[in-house]
PDB file of C-alpha atoms in Angstrom:
ATOM      1  CA  UNK A1173       0.000   0.000   0.000  1.00  0.00           C
ATOM      2  CA  UNK A1174       1.051   3.594  -0.574  1.00  0.00           C
ATOM      3  CA  UNK A1175       0.259   6.267   1.981  1.00  0.00           C
ATOM      4  CA  UNK A1176       0.082   9.615   0.196  1.00  0.00           C
ATOM      5  CA  UNK A1177       0.866  11.555   3.361  1.00  0.00           C
ATOM      6  CA  UNK A1178       3.793  12.630   5.507  1.00  0.00           C
ATOM      7  CA  UNK A1179       1.579  12.615   8.604  1.00  0.00           C
ATOM      8  CA  UNK A1180       3.323  10.807  11.446  1.00  0.00           C
ATOM      9  CA  UNK A1181      -0.060  10.071  13.017  1.00  0.00           C
ATOM     10  CA  UNK A1182      -1.421   8.432   9.870  1.00  0.00           C
ATOM     11  CA  UNK A1183       1.751   6.352   9.636  1.00  0.00           C
ATOM     12  CA  UNK A1184       1.351   5.261  13.278  1.00  0.00           C
ATOM     13  CA  UNK A1185      -2.275   4.263  12.692  1.00  0.00           C
ATOM     14  CA  UNK A1186      -1.371   2.089   9.705  1.00  0.00           C
ATOM     15  CA  UNK A1187       1.592   0.501  11.512  1.00  0.00           C
ATOM     16  CA  UNK A1188      -0.542  -0.226  14.582  1.00  0.00           C
ATOM     17  CA  UNK A1189      -3.156  -1.852  12.329  1.00  0.00           C
ATOM     18  CA  UNK A1190      -0.481  -4.124  10.839  1.00  0.00           C
ATOM     19  CA  UNK A1191      -0.293  -2.618   7.343  1.00  0.00           C
ATOM     20  CA  UNK A1192       2.870  -2.643   5.276  1.00  0.00           C
ATOM     21  CA  UNK A1193       3.085   0.592   3.346  1.00  0.00           C
ATOM     22  CA  UNK A1194       5.377   3.030   1.639  1.00  0.00           C
ATOM     23  CA  UNK A1195       5.086   6.802   2.041  1.00  0.00           C
ATOM     24  CA  UNK A1196       4.981   8.832  -1.159  1.00  0.00           C
ATOM     25  CA  UNK A1197       3.899  12.417  -0.734  1.00  0.00           C
ATOM     26  CA  UNK A1198       2.222  14.480  -3.394  1.00  0.00           C
ATOM     27  CA  UNK A1199       3.356  17.940  -4.304  1.00  0.00           C
ATOM     28  CA  UNK A1200      -0.030  19.305  -5.279  1.00  0.00           C
ATOM     29  CA  UNK A1201      -1.129  22.771  -4.313  1.00  0.00           C
ATOM     30  CA  UNK A1202      -3.686  22.086  -1.592  1.00  0.00           C
ATOM     31  CA  UNK A1203      -6.455  24.248  -3.003  1.00  0.00           C
ATOM     32  CA  UNK A1204      -9.952  23.575  -4.259  1.00  0.00           C
ATOM     33  CA  UNK A1205     -12.720  25.634  -5.810  1.00  0.00           C
ATOM     34  CA  UNK A1206     -15.400  23.708  -3.896  1.00  0.00           C
ATOM     35  CA  UNK A1207     -17.520  25.963  -1.672  1.00  0.00           C
ATOM     36  CA  UNK A1208     -18.629  23.479   0.987  1.00  0.00           C
ATOM     37  CA  UNK A1209     -15.758  22.718   3.359  1.00  0.00           C
ATOM     38  CA  UNK A1210     -16.295  18.948   3.465  1.00  0.00           C
ATOM     39  CA  UNK A1211     -16.330  18.808  -0.346  1.00  0.00           C
ATOM     40  CA  UNK A1212     -13.191  20.979  -0.484  1.00  0.00           C
ATOM     41  CA  UNK A1213     -11.269  18.687   1.865  1.00  0.00           C
ATOM     42  CA  UNK A1214     -12.396  15.604  -0.053  1.00  0.00           C
ATOM     43  CA  UNK A1215     -11.369  17.240  -3.339  1.00  0.00           C
ATOM     44  CA  UNK A1216      -7.858  17.915  -1.999  1.00  0.00           C
ATOM     45  CA  UNK A1217      -7.506  14.322  -0.754  1.00  0.00           C
ATOM     46  CA  UNK A1218      -8.618  13.045  -4.174  1.00  0.00           C
ATOM     47  CA  UNK A1219      -6.069  15.277  -5.934  1.00  0.00           C
ATOM     48  CA  UNK A1220      -3.310  13.883  -3.707  1.00  0.00           C
ATOM     49  CA  UNK A1221      -4.372  10.334  -4.518  1.00  0.00           C
ATOM     50  CA  UNK A1222      -4.647  10.907  -8.260  1.00  0.00           C
ATOM     51  CA  UNK A1223      -1.201  12.490  -8.478  1.00  0.00           C
ATOM     52  CA  UNK A1224       0.375   9.468  -6.762  1.00  0.00           C
ATOM     53  CA  UNK A1225      -1.750   7.027  -8.797  1.00  0.00           C
ATOM     54  CA  UNK A1226      -0.327   8.326 -12.106  1.00  0.00           C
ATOM     55  CA  UNK A1227       3.047   6.718 -11.398  1.00  0.00           C
ATOM     56  CA  UNK A1228       1.936   3.776  -9.275  1.00  0.00           C
ATOM     57  CA  UNK A1229      -0.253   1.377 -11.209  1.00  0.00           C
ATOM     58  CA  UNK A1230      -1.588  -1.820  -9.618  1.00  0.00           C
ATOM     59  CA  UNK A1231      -1.285  -0.410  -6.127  1.00  0.00           C
ATOM     60  CA  UNK A1232      -3.473   0.422  -3.172  1.00  0.00           C
ATOM     61  CA  UNK A1233      -3.268   4.117  -2.302  1.00  0.00           C
ATOM     62  CA  UNK A1234      -4.582   5.974   0.738  1.00  0.00           C
ATOM     63  CA  UNK A1235      -4.699   9.781   0.816  1.00  0.00           C
ATOM     64  CA  UNK A1236      -6.239  12.147   3.339  1.00  0.00           C
ATOM     65  CA  UNK A1237      -6.573  15.775   4.285  1.00  0.00           C
ATOM     66  CA  UNK A1238      -7.553  17.412   7.582  1.00  0.00           C
ATOM     67  CA  UNK A1239      -8.586  20.908   8.599  1.00  0.00           C
ATOM     68  CA  UNK A1240      -9.998  22.505  11.709  1.00  0.00           C
ATOM     69  CA  UNK A1241     -13.052  24.755  11.329  1.00  0.00           C
ATOM     70  CA  UNK A1242     -14.590  27.283  13.706  1.00  0.00           C
ATOM     71  CA  UNK A1243     -17.565  29.410  12.640  1.00  0.00           C
ATOM     72  CA  UNK A1244     -16.630  29.088   8.971  1.00  0.00           C
ATOM     73  CA  UNK A1245     -12.954  29.935   9.481  1.00  0.00           C
ATOM     74  CA  UNK A1246     -10.510  27.257   8.342  1.00  0.00           C
ATOM     75  CA  UNK A1247      -7.332  26.455  10.260  1.00  0.00           C
ATOM     76  CA  UNK A1248      -4.780  24.448   8.300  1.00  0.00           C
ATOM     77  CA  UNK A1249      -1.193  23.816   9.340  1.00  0.00           C
ATOM     78  CA  UNK A1250       0.348  26.928  10.880  1.00  0.00           C
ATOM     79  CA  UNK A1251       3.045  28.680   8.863  1.00  0.00           C
ATOM     80  CA  UNK A1252       4.991  29.794  11.940  1.00  0.00           C
ATOM     81  CA  UNK A1253       4.893  30.114  15.726  1.00  0.00           C
ATOM     82  CA  UNK A1254       2.868  33.331  15.665  1.00  0.00           C
ATOM     83  CA  UNK A1255       0.179  31.780  13.508  1.00  0.00           C
ATOM     84  CA  UNK A1256       0.114  28.650  15.692  1.00  0.00           C
ATOM     85  CA  UNK A1257      -0.316  30.849  18.778  1.00  0.00           C
ATOM     86  CA  UNK A1258      -3.147  32.743  17.081  1.00  0.00           C
ATOM     87  CA  UNK A1259      -4.887  29.495  16.080  1.00  0.00           C
ATOM     88  CA  UNK A1260      -4.755  28.084  19.607  1.00  0.00           C
ATOM     89  CA  UNK A1261      -5.830  31.369  21.196  1.00  0.00           C
ATOM     90  CA  UNK A1262      -8.823  31.546  18.837  1.00  0.00           C
ATOM     91  CA  UNK A1263      -9.804  27.910  19.477  1.00  0.00           C
ATOM     92  CA  UNK A1264      -9.373  28.257  23.258  1.00  0.00           C
ATOM     93  CA  UNK A1265     -12.611  27.469  25.079  1.00  0.00           C
ATOM     94  CA  UNK A1266     -14.462  26.948  21.794  1.00  0.00           C
ATOM     95  CA  UNK A1267     -16.264  23.971  20.315  1.00  0.00           C
ATOM     96  CA  UNK A1268     -14.850  23.508  16.830  1.00  0.00           C
ATOM     97  CA  UNK A1269     -14.839  20.842  14.144  1.00  0.00           C
ATOM     98  CA  UNK A1270     -11.981  18.674  12.921  1.00  0.00           C
ATOM     99  CA  UNK A1271     -12.749  17.518   9.390  1.00  0.00           C
ATOM    100  CA  UNK A1272     -10.802  14.711   7.731  1.00  0.00           C
ATOM    101  CA  UNK A1273     -11.405  13.279   4.281  1.00  0.00           C
ATOM    102  CA  UNK A1274      -9.967   9.869   3.408  1.00  0.00           C
ATOM    103  CA  UNK A1275      -9.744   8.438  -0.094  1.00  0.00           C
ATOM    104  CA  UNK A1276      -8.665   4.842  -0.759  1.00  0.00           C
ATOM    105  CA  UNK A1277      -8.167   3.386  -4.210  1.00  0.00           C
ATOM    106  CA  UNK A1278      -7.437  -0.127  -5.403  1.00  0.00           C
ATOM    107  CA  UNK A1279      -6.118   0.815  -8.817  1.00  0.00           C
ATOM    108  CA  UNK A1280      -6.037  -2.667 -10.347  1.00  0.00           C
ATOM    109  CA  UNK A1281      -9.719  -3.268  -9.524  1.00  0.00           C
ATOM    110  CA  UNK A1282     -10.763   0.379  -9.976  1.00  0.00           C
ATOM    111  CA  UNK A1283     -12.356   0.509  -6.523  1.00  0.00           C
ATOM    112  CA  UNK A1284     -12.596   3.926  -4.910  1.00  0.00           C
ATOM    113  CA  UNK A1285     -13.731   4.491  -1.322  1.00  0.00           C
ATOM    114  CA  UNK A1286     -14.279   7.997   0.063  1.00  0.00           C
ATOM    115  CA  UNK A1287     -15.131   9.021   3.596  1.00  0.00           C
ATOM    116  CA  UNK A1288     -15.436  12.271   5.494  1.00  0.00           C
ATOM    117  CA  UNK A1289     -15.151  12.218   9.280  1.00  0.00           C
ATOM    118  CA  UNK A1290     -16.225  15.229  11.336  1.00  0.00           C
ATOM    119  CA  UNK A1291     -15.402  15.423  15.037  1.00  0.00           C
ATOM    120  CA  UNK A1292     -16.321  18.129  17.510  1.00  0.00           C
ATOM    121  CA  UNK A1293     -13.612  19.196  19.943  1.00  0.00           C
ATOM    122  CA  UNK A1294     -13.629  21.653  22.820  1.00  0.00           C
ATOM    123  CA  UNK A1295     -10.510  22.979  24.509  1.00  0.00           C
ATOM    124  CA  UNK A1296     -10.266  24.253  28.024  1.00  0.00           C
ATOM    125  CA  UNK A1297      -9.771  28.009  28.261  1.00  0.00           C
ATOM    126  CA  UNK A1298      -6.045  28.390  27.667  1.00  0.00           C
ATOM    127  CA  UNK A1299      -3.765  31.098  28.971  1.00  0.00           C
ATOM    128  CA  UNK A1300      -0.794  32.425  27.002  1.00  0.00           C
ATOM    129  CA  UNK A1301       1.691  30.567  29.196  1.00  0.00           C
ATOM    130  CA  UNK A1302       0.068  27.200  28.450  1.00  0.00           C
ATOM    131  CA  UNK A1303      -0.075  27.908  24.726  1.00  0.00           C
ATOM    132  CA  UNK A1304       3.588  28.963  24.676  1.00  0.00           C
ATOM    133  CA  UNK A1305       4.571  25.861  26.650  1.00  0.00           C
ATOM    134  CA  UNK A1306       2.813  23.686  24.067  1.00  0.00           C
ATOM    135  CA  UNK A1307       4.415  25.553  21.173  1.00  0.00           C
ATOM    136  CA  UNK A1308       7.821  24.965  22.780  1.00  0.00           C
ATOM    137  CA  UNK A1309       7.250  21.194  22.459  1.00  0.00           C
ATOM    138  CA  UNK A1310       7.329  21.548  18.662  1.00  0.00           C
ATOM    139  CA  UNK A1311       4.309  19.270  18.336  1.00  0.00           C
ATOM    140  CA  UNK A1312       1.809  21.659  16.712  1.00  0.00           C
ATOM    141  CA  UNK A1313       3.641  22.825  13.618  1.00  0.00           C
ATOM    142  CA  UNK A1314       2.717  20.027  11.218  1.00  0.00           C
ATOM    143  CA  UNK A1315      -0.896  19.725  12.309  1.00  0.00           C
ATOM    144  CA  UNK A1316      -4.124  21.354  11.175  1.00  0.00           C
ATOM    145  CA  UNK A1317      -5.287  23.837  13.787  1.00  0.00           C
ATOM    146  CA  UNK A1318      -1.836  23.715  15.418  1.00  0.00           C
ATOM    147  CA  UNK A1319      -2.631  20.761  17.656  1.00  0.00           C
ATOM    148  CA  UNK A1320      -2.762  16.982  17.689  1.00  0.00           C
ATOM    149  CA  UNK A1321      -5.525  15.639  19.915  1.00  0.00           C
ATOM    150  CA  UNK A1322      -3.699  12.302  20.185  1.00  0.00           C
ATOM    151  CA  UNK A1323      -0.497  13.845  21.515  1.00  0.00           C
ATOM    152  CA  UNK A1324       0.305  16.071  24.468  1.00  0.00           C
ATOM    153  CA  UNK A1325      -2.717  18.217  23.600  1.00  0.00           C
ATOM    154  CA  UNK A1326      -5.180  15.523  24.713  1.00  0.00           C
ATOM    155  CA  UNK A1327      -4.763  16.942  28.225  1.00  0.00           C
ATOM    156  CA  UNK A1328      -6.314  20.254  27.158  1.00  0.00           C
ATOM    157  CA  UNK A1329      -9.557  19.086  25.583  1.00  0.00           C
TER     158      UNK A1329
END
């Protein structure tokens, strides 16, 4: 199987489930003209999969994309510490949605499976010191919304 993602968490999930896989990341621009957020995320995941599928015939490919959404505002991966701080400050004490789209394709049998998973998350009210402590761990910088609920951050939600 090919995992079209650099996500450490996705790699851990597949390893824990006993899958053998190879990581090949796409270099697509992660944009979409879809208006509805769930459709946009699914479209991006499909683009990732299709780019990898072009050069990998007769393979199983899994691609995904995740964003965090609060009141229509989308939080992807933070570009820097300041943006990560802003994301976490904005999400502090708020119920928000984590939206992940998964696309799986068995190329040889032309089977395509798509799924969108939406989870609601609420953080505790966070002070600046706590946010800065978390940023100092380095954990949030490759994650949508600047946090990973499965990591250290699980203690704050």
